[in-house]
Coordinates of C-alpha atoms and ligand atoms in Angstrom, one line a residue:
M5 CA -118.3 15.8 19.1
T6 CA -115.5 17.3 17.2
I7 CA -111.8 17.2 17.9
L8 CA -110.4 20.7 18.2
T9 CA -106.7 21.6 17.7
Q10 CA -106.1 24.8 19.7
R11 CA -103.1 27.0 19.3
C12 CA -101.2 27.8 22.5
T13 CA -98.0 29.4 23.7
P14 CA -95.7 27.8 26.2
F15 CA -95.9 28.8 29.9
D16 CA -92.7 29.4 31.7
G17 CA -91.7 27.1 34.6
Q18 CA -93.7 24.0 33.8
K19 CA -90.9 21.9 35.3
P20 CA -92.0 18.9 37.3
G21 CA -90.3 19.0 40.8
T22 CA -89.9 16.4 43.5
S23 CA -93.4 15.2 42.8
G24 CA -94.9 16.6 39.6
L25 CA -95.8 20.2 38.8
R26 CA -96.8 22.2 41.9
K27 CA -98.0 25.8 41.6
K28 CA -100.4 28.2 43.1
T29 CA -104.0 27.3 42.1
R30 CA -104.5 30.5 40.2
I31 CA -101.5 29.7 38.0
F32 CA -103.1 26.4 37.1
M33 CA -106.4 28.1 36.5
Q34 CA -104.9 30.4 33.7
P35 CA -106.6 29.6 30.4
G36 CA -104.5 27.0 28.6
Y37 CA -102.2 26.2 31.5
V38 CA -103.4 22.7 32.3
E39 CA -103.9 22.1 28.6
C40 CA -100.3 22.9 27.7
F41 CA -98.9 20.7 30.5
V42 CA -101.2 17.8 29.8
Q43 CA -100.5 17.9 26.0
S44 CA -96.8 18.0 26.9
I45 CA -97.3 14.8 29.0
F46 CA -99.0 13.1 26.1
N47 CA -96.4 14.2 23.7
A48 CA -93.6 13.1 26.0
I49 CA -95.0 9.5 26.4
G50 CA -95.4 9.0 22.7
G51 CA -99.1 10.0 22.5
A52 CA -102.2 8.8 24.3
E53 CA -103.5 6.8 21.3
G54 CA -105.2 3.6 22.4
K55 CA -104.0 4.0 26.0
T56 CA -105.7 3.4 29.3
L57 CA -105.3 6.1 31.8
V58 CA -106.2 6.4 35.5
I59 CA -107.3 9.9 36.5
G60 CA -108.1 11.2 40.0
G61 CA -107.0 13.5 42.7
D62 CA -107.2 14.6 46.3
G63 CA -110.3 16.6 45.9
R64 CA -108.8 20.0 46.4
Y65 CA -110.1 23.2 44.8
F66 CA -110.0 23.0 41.0
N67 CA -109.7 19.1 41.1
A68 CA -113.0 18.4 39.4
E69 CA -112.6 21.1 36.7
A70 CA -109.1 20.0 35.8
I71 CA -110.2 16.4 35.5
Q72 CA -112.9 17.4 33.0
T73 CA -110.2 19.2 30.9
I74 CA -107.9 16.2 31.1
L75 CA -110.7 13.8 30.1
R76 CA -111.6 15.9 27.0
M77 CA -107.9 16.0 26.0
A78 CA -107.4 12.3 26.6
A79 CA -110.4 11.6 24.4
A80 CA -109.2 14.0 21.7
N81 CA -105.7 12.4 21.8
G82 CA -107.2 9.0 21.1
A83 CA -107.1 7.3 24.6
A84 CA -109.1 4.2 24.7
L85 CA -110.2 4.2 28.3
A86 CA -110.1 6.6 31.3
I87 CA -110.6 5.1 34.7
V88 CA -111.7 7.9 37.1
G89 CA -112.4 7.9 40.8
Q90 CA -116.0 8.8 41.7
G91 CA -116.3 12.5 42.3
G92 CA -112.8 12.8 40.8
L93 CA -111.3 11.4 44.1
L94 CA -108.5 8.9 44.3
S95 CA -105.8 8.9 46.9
T96 CA -102.3 8.7 45.4
P97 CA -101.7 5.1 46.6
A98 CA -105.2 4.0 45.4
A99 CA -104.4 5.6 42.0
S100 CA -101.1 3.7 41.9
N101 CA -102.9 0.5 42.7
L102 CA -105.6 1.1 40.0
I103 CA -102.9 1.7 37.4
R104 CA -101.3 -1.6 38.3
Q105 CA -104.4 -3.7 38.8
R106 CA -106.1 -2.6 35.7
G107 CA -103.0 -2.8 33.6
A108 CA -103.2 0.9 32.7
D109 CA -100.5 2.7 30.7
G110 CA -100.3 5.4 33.3
G111 CA -102.2 7.9 35.3
L112 CA -102.6 11.6 35.9
I113 CA -102.8 12.4 39.6
L114 CA -104.0 15.8 40.7
S115 CA -102.6 16.8 44.1
A116 CA -100.4 19.2 45.9
S117 CA -100.1 16.5 48.6
H118 CA -99.7 18.1 52.0
N119 CA -99.9 21.7 50.7
P120 CA -103.0 23.7 51.6
G121 CA -105.9 23.7 49.0
G122 CA -108.1 26.6 47.8
I123 CA -108.1 29.2 45.1
D124 CA -105.3 31.1 46.9
A125 CA -103.4 27.9 47.9
D126 CA -101.7 25.2 45.9
F127 CA -102.5 22.8 43.1
G128 CA -100.5 20.0 41.4
L129 CA -100.5 17.5 38.7
K130 CA -98.2 14.6 38.0
F131 CA -97.9 11.7 35.6
N132 CA -97.4 8.1 36.9
S133 CA -96.1 5.4 34.6
A134 CA -97.5 1.9 33.9
N135 CA -95.8 0.5 37.0
G136 CA -98.0 2.8 39.1
G137 CA -95.1 5.0 40.2
P138 CA -94.2 8.6 39.6
A139 CA -92.6 9.0 36.2
P140 CA -88.8 8.7 36.4
E141 CA -86.6 11.7 35.6
T142 CA -86.1 10.7 32.0
I143 CA -89.8 11.2 31.4
T144 CA -90.3 14.3 33.6
N145 CA -87.4 15.9 31.8
A146 CA -89.0 15.0 28.4
I147 CA -92.2 16.5 29.6
F148 CA -90.4 19.7 30.6
E149 CA -88.8 19.9 27.2
Q150 CA -92.2 19.6 25.5
T151 CA -93.6 22.4 27.7
K152 CA -91.0 24.8 26.3
T153 CA -92.1 24.5 22.6
I154 CA -95.7 23.4 22.8
D155 CA -97.8 25.3 20.3
S156 CA -101.1 23.4 20.1
Y157 CA -103.2 20.9 22.1
K158 CA -106.1 18.7 21.2
T159 CA -109.4 18.7 23.0
L160 CA -112.9 17.7 22.4
D161 CA -115.9 20.0 21.9
A162 CA -118.0 18.2 24.6
P163 CA -119.8 18.9 27.8
D164 CA -118.6 17.8 31.3
I165 CA -119.3 14.2 32.2
D166 CA -121.0 13.2 35.5
L167 CA -118.2 12.1 37.8
D168 CA -120.5 11.3 40.6
R169 CA -122.3 8.3 39.0
I170 CA -120.4 5.0 39.2
G171 CA -120.5 3.2 35.9
Q172 CA -119.4 3.3 32.2
T173 CA -119.9 6.1 29.8
T174 CA -118.2 7.4 26.7
L175 CA -116.6 10.7 25.8
G176 CA -116.1 10.9 22.0
D177 CA -114.6 7.5 21.2
M178 CA -113.1 7.1 24.6
R179 CA -114.7 4.9 27.3
V180 CA -114.9 6.4 30.7
A181 CA -115.2 4.1 33.8
V182 CA -116.2 6.0 37.0
V183 CA -115.2 3.7 39.8
D184 CA -115.5 3.6 43.6
P185 CA -112.2 5.0 44.8
V186 CA -112.1 2.7 47.9
T187 CA -113.1 -0.8 46.8
D188 CA -109.9 -2.0 45.0
Y189 CA -107.7 -0.4 47.5
A190 CA -109.5 -1.9 50.5
A191 CA -109.3 -5.4 48.9
L192 CA -105.5 -5.0 48.5
M193 CA -105.2 -4.1 52.2
E194 CA -107.2 -7.2 53.2
E195 CA -104.7 -9.3 51.2
L196 CA -101.7 -7.8 53.1
F197 CA -103.0 -7.7 56.6
N198 CA -104.7 -10.0 59.1
F199 CA -108.1 -8.3 59.2
D200 CA -109.4 -10.9 61.7
A201 CA -106.6 -10.1 64.2
L202 CA -107.4 -6.4 63.7
R203 CA -111.1 -7.0 64.3
A204 CA -110.2 -8.8 67.5
L205 CA -108.0 -6.0 68.5
F206 CA -110.7 -3.4 68.2
A207 CA -113.2 -5.8 69.8
S208 CA -110.9 -6.0 72.8
G209 CA -111.4 -2.3 73.5
F210 CA -108.2 -1.1 71.8
T211 CA -108.7 2.7 71.1
M212 CA -107.5 4.6 68.1
K213 CA -108.0 8.0 66.4
F214 CA -107.2 8.6 62.8
D215 CA -107.1 12.2 61.6
A216 CA -108.0 12.4 57.9
M217 CA -107.4 16.2 58.0
H218 CA -110.5 16.9 55.9
A219 CA -108.6 15.2 53.0
V220 CA -108.8 12.2 50.7
T221 CA -108.2 9.4 53.2
G222 CA -111.5 10.1 55.1
P223 CA -113.6 7.7 52.9
Y224 CA -110.8 5.1 52.9
A225 CA -110.2 5.2 56.6
T226 CA -113.9 5.1 57.5
A227 CA -114.6 2.2 55.1
I228 CA -111.6 0.1 56.4
L229 CA -111.2 1.0 60.1
E230 CA -114.8 1.6 61.1
D231 CA -117.0 -0.3 58.6
T232 CA -114.7 -3.3 58.0
L233 CA -112.6 -3.7 61.2
G234 CA -115.2 -2.6 63.7
A235 CA -113.4 0.4 65.2
P236 CA -116.1 2.5 66.9
A237 CA -117.7 5.4 65.0
G238 CA -115.7 8.5 65.6
T239 CA -112.4 6.7 65.3
V240 CA -111.9 8.7 62.1
L241 CA -111.7 12.4 62.7
N242 CA -112.2 15.1 60.0
G243 CA -113.2 12.3 57.6
V244 CA -115.2 14.3 55.0
P245 CA -112.9 15.6 52.2
S246 CA -113.3 19.3 51.5
V247 CA -111.8 21.5 48.7
D248 CA -109.8 23.6 51.2
F249 CA -109.2 20.8 53.8
G250 CA -111.2 22.7 56.3
K251 CA -108.9 25.6 55.7
G252 CA -106.2 23.5 57.3
H253 CA -102.7 22.4 56.2
P254 CA -103.1 18.7 55.5
D255 CA -99.6 17.7 56.5
P256 CA -99.5 15.0 59.2
N257 CA -96.7 16.3 61.4
P258 CA -96.6 17.7 65.0
I259 CA -97.2 21.2 63.8
W260 CA -100.2 20.8 61.5
A261 CA -101.8 17.9 63.3
K262 CA -101.2 19.4 66.7
P263 CA -104.6 18.6 68.1
L264 CA -103.9 14.9 67.6
V265 CA -100.5 15.2 69.2
D266 CA -102.0 17.1 72.1
L267 CA -104.6 14.3 72.4
V268 CA -102.1 11.5 72.7
M269 CA -100.1 13.5 75.2
S270 CA -103.2 14.0 77.4
D271 CA -105.0 11.8 80.0
D272 CA -107.6 10.9 77.3
A273 CA -105.0 9.5 75.0
P274 CA -106.1 6.5 72.8
D275 CA -103.8 3.5 72.5
F276 CA -102.8 4.5 69.0
A277 CA -103.3 7.5 66.7
A278 CA -102.4 8.4 63.2
A279 CA -102.9 11.0 60.5
S280 CA -102.6 11.2 56.7
D281 CA -102.1 14.0 54.3
G282 CA -104.0 15.7 51.5
D283 CA -103.6 12.9 49.0
G284 CA -103.2 10.0 51.4
D285 CA -99.6 9.0 50.9
R286 CA -98.1 10.3 54.1
N287 CA -98.6 9.1 57.6
M288 CA -97.9 10.2 61.2
I289 CA -97.8 7.5 63.9
L290 CA -98.5 8.2 67.5
G291 CA -98.9 6.1 70.6
R292 CA -100.1 7.0 74.1
G293 CA -97.7 9.7 75.2
I294 CA -95.3 9.3 72.2
Y295 CA -94.6 10.6 68.7
V296 CA -92.9 8.1 66.4
T297 CA -90.4 9.9 64.1
P298 CA -90.9 8.7 60.5
S299 CA -87.4 7.4 60.3
D300 CA -88.0 5.2 63.4
S301 CA -91.3 4.1 62.0
L302 CA -89.7 2.8 58.9
A303 CA -87.1 0.9 61.0
V304 CA -89.8 -0.6 63.3
L305 CA -91.9 -1.6 60.2
A306 CA -88.8 -3.2 58.6
A307 CA -88.0 -5.2 61.8
N308 CA -91.6 -6.4 62.3
A309 CA -93.2 -6.6 58.8
H310 CA -93.0 -10.4 58.9
L311 CA -95.8 -10.4 61.5
A312 CA -98.3 -9.3 58.8
P313 CA -99.4 -12.1 56.3
G314 CA -98.4 -10.1 53.2
Y315 CA -94.8 -10.0 54.4
A316 CA -94.6 -13.3 56.3
R317 CA -91.8 -14.5 54.0
G318 CA -89.6 -11.6 55.1
I319 CA -88.5 -8.5 53.2
A320 CA -86.1 -8.5 50.2
G321 CA -84.4 -5.3 51.2
V322 CA -85.2 -1.8 52.3
A323 CA -84.6 1.7 50.8
R324 CA -84.6 5.1 52.4
S325 CA -84.1 8.6 51.0
M326 CA -80.6 9.9 51.8
P327 CA -81.8 12.5 54.4
T328 CA -83.8 9.8 56.3
S329 CA -82.1 8.5 59.4
A330 CA -80.0 5.4 59.2
A331 CA -82.2 3.6 61.8
C332 CA -83.5 1.2 59.1
D333 CA -79.9 0.4 58.0
R334 CA -79.3 -1.3 61.3
V335 CA -82.4 -3.4 60.9
A336 CA -81.4 -4.3 57.3
E337 CA -78.0 -5.3 58.6
A338 CA -79.5 -7.5 61.3
L339 CA -81.8 -9.1 58.7
A340 CA -78.9 -9.5 56.3
V341 CA -80.9 -7.8 53.5
E342 CA -79.8 -5.0 51.1
C343 CA -80.3 -1.4 52.1
F344 CA -80.3 1.5 49.6
E345 CA -79.9 5.2 50.0
T346 CA -81.7 7.2 47.3
P347 CA -82.3 10.9 46.6
T348 CA -85.4 12.5 48.1
G349 CA -88.6 11.7 46.2
W350 CA -90.6 8.5 45.8
K351 CA -89.7 8.2 42.1
F352 CA -86.3 7.0 43.0
F353 CA -87.7 3.8 44.7
G354 CA -89.5 2.6 41.6
N355 CA -86.6 0.8 39.9
L356 CA -85.6 -1.0 43.2
L357 CA -89.2 -2.1 43.8
D358 CA -89.7 -3.2 40.2
A359 CA -86.5 -5.2 40.3
G360 CA -87.5 -6.9 43.5
R361 CA -84.5 -5.6 45.3
V362 CA -86.5 -4.0 48.1
T363 CA -89.8 -4.6 49.8
L364 CA -90.1 -1.6 52.1
C365 CA -89.2 2.1 51.4
G366 CA -89.4 5.2 53.4
E367 CA -88.7 8.9 53.7
E368 CA -88.2 11.0 56.8
S369 CA -91.0 13.2 55.4
A370 CA -93.6 10.8 56.8
G371 CA -93.7 8.6 53.7
T372 CA -93.6 4.8 54.1
G373 CA -94.6 2.2 51.6
S374 CA -93.9 -1.2 50.1
D375 CA -93.9 -3.1 46.8
H376 CA -97.8 -3.4 47.0
V377 CA -98.0 -0.1 45.0
R378 CA -95.4 2.3 43.6
E379 CA -96.3 5.3 45.9
K380 CA -95.9 5.8 49.6
D381 CA -99.1 4.8 51.4
G382 CA -100.4 6.4 54.6
L383 CA -103.2 4.0 55.5
W384 CA -101.0 1.0 54.6
A385 CA -98.5 2.2 57.2
V386 CA -101.2 2.6 59.7
L387 CA -102.6 -0.9 59.1
L388 CA -99.1 -2.4 59.3
W389 CA -98.6 -0.8 62.6
L390 CA -102.0 -2.0 63.8
N391 CA -101.1 -5.5 62.6
I392 CA -97.8 -5.4 64.6
L393 CA -99.6 -4.0 67.7
A394 CA -102.2 -6.8 67.4
V395 CA -99.5 -9.5 67.3
R396 CA -97.0 -8.2 69.8
K397 CA -99.6 -7.0 72.2
M398 CA -97.4 -4.2 73.4
S399 CA -97.9 -0.4 73.5
V400 CA -96.3 1.8 70.8
R401 CA -94.0 3.2 73.5
D402 CA -92.8 -0.3 74.5
I403 CA -92.3 -1.3 70.9
L404 CA -90.1 1.7 70.4
Q405 CA -88.1 1.3 73.6
D406 CA -87.6 -2.3 72.7
H407 CA -86.4 -1.3 69.2
W408 CA -83.9 1.2 70.6
R409 CA -82.6 -1.2 73.1
T410 CA -81.9 -3.7 70.3
Y411 CA -80.6 -1.4 67.6
G412 CA -79.7 1.8 69.3
R413 CA -81.5 5.1 68.6
N414 CA -81.0 7.5 65.8
Y415 CA -82.0 10.8 67.3
Y416 CA -83.5 12.7 64.4
S417 CA -85.2 15.9 63.4
R418 CA -85.8 18.0 60.3
H419 CA -85.8 21.8 60.6
D420 CA -87.6 23.7 57.8
Y421 CA -87.0 27.3 57.0
E422 CA -89.9 28.3 54.8
A423 CA -90.5 31.1 52.3
V424 CA -86.9 32.1 52.5
D425 CA -85.6 34.6 49.9
A426 CA -84.8 32.3 47.0
A427 CA -81.5 34.1 46.1
A428 CA -80.3 33.9 49.7
A429 CA -81.1 30.2 49.9
N430 CA -79.4 29.5 46.6
D431 CA -76.3 31.5 47.7
L432 CA -76.2 29.6 51.0
M433 CA -76.2 26.3 49.1
A434 CA -73.7 27.4 46.5
D435 CA -71.2 28.7 49.1
L436 CA -71.6 25.6 51.2
T437 CA -71.0 23.4 48.2
A438 CA -67.9 25.4 47.4
K439 CA -66.3 24.8 50.8
L440 CA -67.4 21.2 51.3
D441 CA -63.9 19.9 50.5
D442 CA -62.3 22.0 53.2
L443 CA -64.6 21.2 56.1
A444 CA -63.0 17.9 57.2
G445 CA -61.0 18.3 60.4
Q446 CA -62.6 21.6 61.4
S447 CA -64.5 21.9 64.7
F448 CA -67.6 23.9 65.4
G449 CA -68.5 23.9 69.1
G450 CA -68.1 20.4 70.2
C451 CA -68.6 18.9 66.7
T452 CA -65.7 18.0 64.4
V453 CA -66.4 17.4 60.8
I454 CA -65.0 14.1 59.4
G455 CA -66.3 14.5 55.9
S456 CA -68.8 16.2 53.6
D457 CA -70.1 15.9 50.1
S458 CA -72.8 16.6 47.7
F459 CA -74.9 13.5 47.3
S460 CA -75.0 11.8 43.9
Y461 CA -77.1 8.7 43.3
H462 CA -76.1 5.9 41.0
D463 CA -79.2 3.9 40.3
P464 CA -78.1 0.2 40.5
V465 CA -80.9 -0.9 38.3
D466 CA -80.8 1.3 35.2
G467 CA -77.4 2.9 35.8
S468 CA -78.7 6.5 35.7
V469 CA -76.9 9.1 37.8
S470 CA -78.6 12.0 39.7
H471 CA -76.3 14.7 41.0
N472 CA -76.8 17.5 43.5
Q473 CA -79.2 15.7 45.7
G474 CA -78.3 17.4 49.0
L475 CA -75.2 18.4 51.0
R476 CA -74.0 16.0 53.7
I477 CA -71.8 16.9 56.6
N478 CA -70.7 14.0 58.8
F479 CA -69.4 14.6 62.3
E480 CA -67.2 12.6 64.5
G481 CA -69.2 10.1 66.6
G482 CA -71.8 9.4 64.0
G483 CA -73.6 12.7 63.9
R484 CA -74.8 14.1 60.5
A485 CA -76.4 17.1 59.0
V486 CA -78.0 17.3 55.5
L487 CA -79.0 20.5 53.8
R488 CA -81.2 20.7 50.7
L489 CA -83.7 22.9 49.1
S490 CA -87.3 21.7 48.7
G491 CA -88.5 20.8 45.3
T492 CA -92.2 21.0 46.2
G493 CA -92.6 24.5 47.7
T494 CA -94.5 27.2 45.8
E495 CA -93.3 30.3 47.6
G496 CA -89.7 31.5 47.7
A497 CA -87.4 28.7 48.9
T498 CA -87.7 26.2 51.6
L499 CA -84.4 25.2 53.2
R500 CA -84.5 21.8 54.9
V501 CA -81.9 21.0 57.5
Y502 CA -81.9 17.3 58.6
L503 CA -80.1 16.5 61.8
E504 CA -79.1 13.1 63.2
R505 CA -77.1 11.6 66.0
Y506 CA -76.7 7.9 66.9
E507 CA -76.8 6.5 70.4
A508 CA -75.8 2.9 70.9
P509 CA -78.1 0.5 72.7
G510 CA -76.3 0.9 76.0
G511 CA -76.4 4.7 75.8
D512 CA -79.0 7.3 76.9
L513 CA -82.0 6.4 74.8
N514 CA -84.5 8.9 76.3
I515 CA -83.1 12.4 75.8
E516 CA -85.5 15.0 74.4
T517 CA -84.9 15.0 70.7
Q518 CA -84.1 18.7 70.1
E519 CA -81.9 18.6 73.2
A520 CA -80.0 15.6 71.8
L521 CA -79.4 17.4 68.5
R522 CA -78.6 20.8 69.8
E523 CA -74.9 20.8 69.3
I524 CA -75.2 19.4 65.8
A525 CA -77.8 22.0 65.0
Q526 CA -75.5 24.8 66.2
A527 CA -72.5 23.5 64.3
T528 CA -74.6 23.3 61.2
A529 CA -75.9 26.8 61.6
A530 CA -72.3 28.0 62.1
I531 CA -71.0 26.1 59.0
S532 CA -73.7 27.3 56.7
G533 CA -74.1 30.9 58.0
L534 CA -77.8 30.1 58.3
A535 CA -78.9 33.0 60.5
E536 CA -77.0 35.7 58.7
R537 CA -78.1 34.6 55.3
T538 CA -81.7 33.8 55.9
G539 CA -82.4 36.2 58.7
R540 CA -83.9 33.3 60.6
T541 CA -82.9 32.0 64.0
E542 CA -85.7 29.5 64.5
P543 CA -87.1 27.0 62.0
D544 CA -90.7 27.4 61.0
V545 CA -91.4 23.6 61.3
M546 CA -89.5 20.9 63.3
T547 CA -90.5 17.4 62.7
Ligands
G1P624 C1 -91.0 16.7 50.1 C2 -90.3 15.7 50.9 C3 -90.0 14.4 50.1 C4 -91.3 13.9 49.5 C5 -92.0 15.0 48.7 C6 -93.3 14.6 48.1 O1 -90.1 17.1 49.0 O2 -89.2 16.2 51.5 O3 -89.4 13.5 51.0 O4 -91.0 12.8 48.6 O5 -92.2 16.1 49.5 O6 -94.2 14.2 49.1 P1 -89.3 18.4 49.1 O7 -90.2 19.5 49.3 O8 -88.3 18.2 50.2 O9 -88.6 18.5 47.7
ZN625 ZN1 -98.9 13.4 49.8

């Protein structure tokens, strides 16, 4: 096998976003596109020589082909060992775990997360560092710089390797270990949670549905819930991963997982239901007759984590992304632990987790996780909920009601305006930014602005500063709106409007969410000129 050095010319726009490089699949399929990006990653991390890399993805269209390309390049760049999930599959949290457990130098994760898969849908690729987490901005910026000037890449003149057979093989001088994607991850879950209590829960007739959405968590959920914990066959729905996610949109929210939401609202509702996304890092939590908003889920998990063996000593602190509701802040205050507000994107939690400042983290976008890995983790959240349900012996609804009666309720919703004209969206944000300083004191409908700003994050661990992380408008009485543009979309711009209102424990804790937020939504639309600028009067998605 010979090492080939191929000439190439840079591709525009290979800039990693909120979570790696996300583009239409056909863009990734252009000759040399993956190669230029992967060589840029290797160059940016000081080469691949002698390194151990974990490689795997969510199984979407082009996953297997891209992995073969990456393996040949890793070998040609001198990597010592590649650890690959069987069939090229690894959920994002399982990849993070493998990087950490095997002491790898990093990993390449192929996923466009919750975006649809297929030749006309989306693809993605990101680099995770040795701590198992998404590369920090210093590295993603360095990768982007490399992509602008890259003029050659190294690859191997070698055939594809068999990704379906578990075991060791070699590619040039590089060893390749094809591993079962589930085993190590399942072992980690067993360390954290009381599997005996969960077995007893299912044995007692507790019912659950888990919608894997035809994506990567199918094998994980089947192995853990059904095969290990004894949940009846059929607990896992849509459990066989497919390259186009059954032509669905693998995003676990009330829009894209509507059949599951309909089920829990029906007479046939199970006690508990959950769903995960394309690459297994997101989660949606449902109980009989109730949807748990992700911000509330984080707060409930923070308040009850000590009930699971892995967190029995309590939590060190909690972090949430800035647009996530402040529900967990109240729990942190009650527990007298630190609480951090970070920019959107899991990469910002890495330093806090590494420094032991926080144990739990979460984002309003259905991401929850802990220091067990350096990614958010869908099944982990489901298992922690199950552990809490097993110990407290209460319904999901009663747990939430109890939580709100203790801490008050942060009514919360995110409104997404998708595929908006990019120029119009940028103008909206620029004009709103320009008038932020003048908003205080002005009233819009019944809402008076008390302050507004553009969020900057000062990382307390490494001192780095990240500017322009979303526009915040605070209203009298504790209401808040946040506006930001998505960094993961692949079509036009996605404008996200995050709405929140706090109701104290003694107040009305059971208003319909959109109703509770109506005034704040109207005020935000008026302030930003949303309808005139985007031509939209209704969001495409409300979570
Ligand atoms: C979205 C979510 C964000 C999450 C990211 C990756 O990013 O909002 O919380 O970390 O996907 O799953 P966005 O499209 O808003 O940039
Ligand atoms: Zn995801």
